[in-house]
Amino acid sequence: MTGDANADDRELLEILERRLQVIRDLVTGVVKGYKTGVFLYGPGGVGKSYTALTELKRHDAPYRLYNSRMTAKGLFLELGRHPDVT
């Protein structure tokens, strides 16, 4: 029974790693100007912010973090205040 659990755990970790790689690729696309932005959403505690921040730092990209709820107006105001950061 333990062998099956380990195989299941490995499979889940591989799925998670593929999803985190998608985040890394999207963030890299924004940093390099291939994409205008990316919106990450999902349950808390799964590594979205950590992965995005790690990738931004790896690219030495200037950024502003808003890791909370924000109205559409608030988002547009912040984008206008900081047009040169990711």
XYZ file of N, CA, C and O in Angstrom:
344
model
N 0.819 -1.198 0.000
C 0.000 0.000 0.000
C 0.863 1.262 0.000
O 0.531 2.227 -0.626
N 1.974 1.230 0.679
C 2.843 2.400 0.760
C 3.406 2.759 -0.610
O 3.519 3.921 -0.946
N 3.746 1.767 -1.408
C 4.278 2.010 -2.741
C 3.298 2.780 -3.611
O 3.675 3.668 -4.363
N 2.016 2.441 -3.518
C 0.994 3.150 -4.293
C 0.893 4.601 -3.852
O 0.757 5.494 -4.677
N 0.965 4.850 -2.550
C 0.877 6.214 -2.038
C 2.054 7.038 -2.531
O 1.896 8.191 -2.920
N 3.249 6.467 -2.528
C 4.420 7.195 -3.012
C 4.293 7.518 -4.494
O 4.664 8.601 -4.933
N 3.786 6.576 -5.277
C 3.593 6.818 -6.705
C 2.556 7.923 -6.911
O 2.736 8.803 -7.759
N 1.490 7.901 -6.127
C 0.464 8.944 -6.219
C 1.041 10.302 -5.839
O 0.767 11.305 -6.494
N 1.853 10.327 -4.793
C 2.485 11.578 -4.362
C 3.398 12.126 -5.449
O 3.387 13.324 -5.731
N 4.182 11.264 -6.062
C 5.079 11.706 -7.136
C 4.285 12.278 -8.307
O 4.660 13.298 -8.883
N 3.191 11.613 -8.645
C 2.368 12.091 -9.753
C 1.780 13.470 -9.436
O 1.785 14.375 -10.277
N 1.305 13.654 -8.206
C 0.758 14.949 -7.810
C 1.831 16.035 -7.811
O 1.581 17.169 -8.232
N 3.026 15.697 -7.356
C 4.122 16.666 -7.373
C 4.516 17.039 -8.803
O 4.842 18.198 -9.079
N 4.472 16.092 -9.714
C 4.766 16.383 -11.117
C 3.710 17.313 -11.716
O 4.037 18.236 -12.473
N 2.449 17.093 -11.371
C 1.368 17.961 -11.840
C 1.568 19.371 -11.301
O 1.465 20.367 -12.042
N 1.883 19.488 -10.022
C 2.127 20.790 -9.409
C 3.300 21.487 -10.082
O 3.220 22.671 -10.409
N 4.375 20.780 -10.317
C 5.552 21.365 -10.952
C 5.226 21.874 -12.358
O 5.679 22.956 -12.754
N 4.419 21.128 -13.114
C 4.026 21.592 -14.453
C 3.215 22.885 -14.362
O 3.410 23.807 -15.152
N 2.338 22.970 -13.375
C 1.522 24.177 -13.213
C 2.373 25.367 -12.773
O 2.167 26.482 -13.245
N 3.324 25.119 -11.898
C 4.217 26.196 -11.473
C 5.095 26.650 -12.631
O 5.414 27.838 -12.750
N 5.471 25.736 -13.513
C 6.263 26.106 -14.685
C 5.453 26.993 -15.616
O 6.000 27.913 -16.231
N 4.162 26.760 -15.713
C 3.302 27.637 -16.520
C 3.354 29.053 -15.955
O 3.480 30.024 -16.708
N 3.283 29.189 -14.637
C 3.377 30.509 -14.012
C 4.724 31.142 -14.328
O 4.797 32.319 -14.715
N 5.800 30.385 -14.186
C 7.130 30.926 -14.494
C 7.210 31.388 -15.944
O 7.744 32.467 -16.242
N 6.679 30.601 -16.855
C 6.702 30.963 -18.276
C 5.884 32.225 -18.547
O 6.308 33.101 -19.312
N 4.713 32.342 -17.927
C 3.874 33.525 -18.116
C 4.555 34.775 -17.575
O 4.559 35.828 -18.220
N 5.139 34.676 -16.388
C 5.830 35.822 -15.796
C 7.017 36.226 -16.664
O 7.246 37.410 -16.917
N 7.763 35.260 -17.156
C 8.881 35.562 -18.056
C 8.379 36.265 -19.312
O 9.003 37.217 -19.790
N 7.250 35.829 -19.832
C 6.672 36.480 -21.005
C 6.326 37.934 -20.751
O 6.527 38.794 -21.605
N 5.829 38.240 -19.556
C 5.522 39.625 -19.198
C 6.812 40.425 -19.070
O 6.925 41.529 -19.607
N 7.804 39.876 -18.379
C 9.075 40.580 -18.174
C 9.736 40.904 -19.511
O 10.266 42.001 -19.713
N 9.676 39.979 -20.454
C 10.329 40.180 -21.750
C 9.468 40.961 -22.743
O 9.909 41.248 -23.850
N 8.252 41.306 -22.343
C 7.389 42.103 -23.201
C 6.591 41.321 -24.218
O 5.956 41.898 -25.093
N 6.593 40.001 -24.118
C 5.803 39.172 -25.031
C 4.322 39.189 -24.659
O 3.468 38.917 -25.487
N 4.049 39.458 -23.392
C 2.680 39.510 -22.883
C 2.502 40.826 -22.134
O 3.458 41.360 -21.578
N 1.278 41.336 -22.125
C 1.037 42.599 -21.434
C 0.760 42.410 -19.953
O 0.837 43.361 -19.182
N 0.426 41.214 -19.542
C 0.157 40.969 -18.133
C -0.315 39.556 -17.908
O -0.567 38.801 -18.853
N -0.429 39.225 -16.646
C -0.936 37.910 -16.265
C -1.715 38.079 -14.967
O -1.345 38.878 -14.105
N -2.823 37.387 -14.867
C -3.675 37.430 -13.681
C -3.691 36.036 -13.096
O -4.154 35.098 -13.750
N -3.157 35.880 -11.906
C -3.124 34.575 -11.245
C -4.236 34.515 -10.201
O -4.414 35.451 -9.436
N -4.944 33.433 -10.185
C -5.985 33.252 -9.185
C -6.050 31.800 -8.784
O -5.571 30.913 -9.496
N -6.608 31.573 -7.638
C -6.756 30.217 -7.137
C -6.687 30.217 -5.629
O -6.532 31.268 -5.003
N -6.795 29.058 -5.034
C -6.788 28.980 -3.573
C -5.452 29.448 -2.996
O -4.405 29.338 -3.640
N -5.522 29.984 -1.816
C -4.323 30.470 -1.150
C -3.402 29.333 -0.727
O -3.850 28.211 -0.470
N -2.115 29.656 -0.687
C -1.149 28.712 -0.142
C -0.616 27.671 -1.103
O 0.026 26.715 -0.672
N -0.850 27.842 -2.396
C -0.364 26.840 -3.342
C 0.894 27.272 -4.081
O 1.429 26.504 -4.878
N 1.351 28.512 -3.853
C 2.627 28.937 -4.411
C 2.558 29.919 -5.568
O 3.568 30.170 -6.219
N 1.403 30.484 -5.846
C 1.274 31.416 -6.970
C 2.174 32.639 -6.783
O 2.991 32.953 -7.643
N 1.991 33.343 -5.689
C 2.764 34.568 -5.440
C 4.247 34.253 -5.298
O 5.095 34.955 -5.862
N 4.564 33.226 -4.558
C 5.965 32.865 -4.346
C 6.657 32.578 -5.681
O 7.760 33.052 -5.945
N 5.999 31.813 -6.531
C 6.583 31.458 -7.826
C 6.746 32.691 -8.702
O 7.802 32.886 -9.321
N 5.729 33.544 -8.751
C 5.814 34.753 -9.571
C 6.913 35.679 -9.056
O 7.715 36.197 -9.847
N 6.970 35.895 -7.748
C 8.001 36.773 -7.178
C 9.404 36.221 -7.405
O 10.330 36.975 -7.725
N 9.560 34.936 -7.250
C 10.868 34.316 -7.482
C 11.316 34.535 -8.920
O 12.479 34.850 -9.182
N 10.387 34.402 -9.851
C 10.724 34.591 -11.267
C 11.038 36.059 -11.566
O 11.972 36.358 -12.303
N 10.276 36.983 -10.994
C 10.560 38.407 -11.182
C 11.944 38.759 -10.650
O 12.703 39.491 -11.293
N 12.272 38.241 -9.488
C 13.590 38.507 -8.904
C 14.696 37.871 -9.737
O 15.762 38.462 -9.917
N 14.449 36.690 -10.274
C 15.440 36.010 -11.108
C 15.783 36.844 -12.342
O 16.926 36.890 -12.787
N 14.769 37.536 -12.868
C 14.969 38.391 -14.039
C 15.387 39.811 -13.652
O 15.561 40.652 -14.532
N 15.496 40.075 -12.364
C 15.840 41.404 -11.858
C 14.879 42.463 -12.410
O 15.285 43.552 -12.816
N 13.600 42.109 -12.455
C 12.573 42.993 -13.005
C 11.983 43.872 -11.903
O 11.705 43.385 -10.803
N 11.781 45.161 -12.194
C 11.097 46.011 -11.214
C 9.621 45.594 -11.146
O 8.997 45.322 -12.174
N 9.073 45.538 -9.961
C 7.685 45.098 -9.825
C 7.027 45.751 -8.620
O 7.692 46.258 -7.724
N 5.714 45.718 -8.627
C 4.897 46.124 -7.479
C 3.957 44.959 -7.210
O 3.353 44.420 -8.127
N 3.840 44.591 -5.960
C 2.982 43.464 -5.580
C 1.701 43.974 -4.949
O 1.740 44.774 -4.011
N 0.584 43.522 -5.479
C -0.728 43.757 -4.889
C -1.332 42.376 -4.691
O -1.859 41.782 -5.618
N -1.199 41.876 -3.510
C -1.619 40.512 -3.233
C -2.863 40.539 -2.357
O -2.844 40.142 -1.213
N -3.910 41.057 -2.930
C -5.144 41.167 -2.175
C -6.255 41.543 -3.139
O -6.049 41.658 -4.334
N -7.399 41.794 -2.577
C -8.513 42.232 -3.416
C -8.317 43.690 -3.789
O -7.853 44.501 -2.997
N -8.693 44.005 -5.015
C -8.574 45.366 -5.500
C -9.709 45.608 -6.483
O -10.026 44.737 -7.298
N -10.289 46.790 -6.413
C -11.336 47.117 -7.379
C -10.699 47.370 -8.741
O -9.498 47.625 -8.844
N -11.514 47.335 -9.763
C -11.020 47.633 -11.110
C -10.468 49.052 -11.158
O -9.399 49.296 -11.724
N -11.170 49.994 -10.533
C -10.691 51.379 -10.511
C -9.345 51.463 -9.805
O -8.429 52.139 -10.276
N -9.209 50.780 -8.675
C -7.948 50.780 -7.943
C -6.808 50.214 -8.782
O -5.689 50.744 -8.781
N -7.076 49.157 -9.517
C -6.061 48.559 -10.380
C -5.611 49.549 -11.455
O -4.418 49.757 -11.657
N -6.574 50.197 -12.114
C -6.215 51.148 -13.167
C -5.464 52.347 -12.614
O -4.531 52.854 -13.244
N -5.840 52.814 -11.428
C -5.111 53.919 -10.808
C -3.660 53.518 -10.521
O -2.732 54.288 -10.784
N -3.465 52.325 -9.992
C -2.109 51.859 -9.684
C -1.293 51.644 -10.952
O -0.100 51.967 -10.985
N -1.914 51.120 -11.990
C -1.192 50.954 -13.255
C -0.770 52.310 -13.804
O 0.335 52.457 -14.346
N -1.612 53.320 -13.639
C -1.253 54.668 -14.089
C -0.145 55.287 -13.265
O 0.697 56.034 -13.780
N -0.112 54.981 -11.982
C 0.923 55.534 -11.096
C 2.274 54.885 -11.317
O 3.313 55.468 -11.017
N 2.289 53.660 -11.771
C 3.541 52.896 -11.906
C 3.614 52.232 -13.280
O 3.647 51.005 -13.391
N 3.706 53.015 -14.349
C 3.660 52.421 -15.694
C 4.927 51.647 -16.087
O 4.886 50.866 -17.024
N 6.018 51.840 -15.356
C 7.284 51.218 -15.749
C 7.645 49.976 -14.956
O 8.765 49.497 -15.057
N 6.727 49.476 -14.155
C 7.023 48.279 -13.369
C 6.073 47.157 -13.737
O 5.005 47.381 -14.295
N 6.482 45.961 -13.429
C 5.659 44.786 -13.699
C 4.701 44.574 -12.555
O 5.055 44.716 -11.420
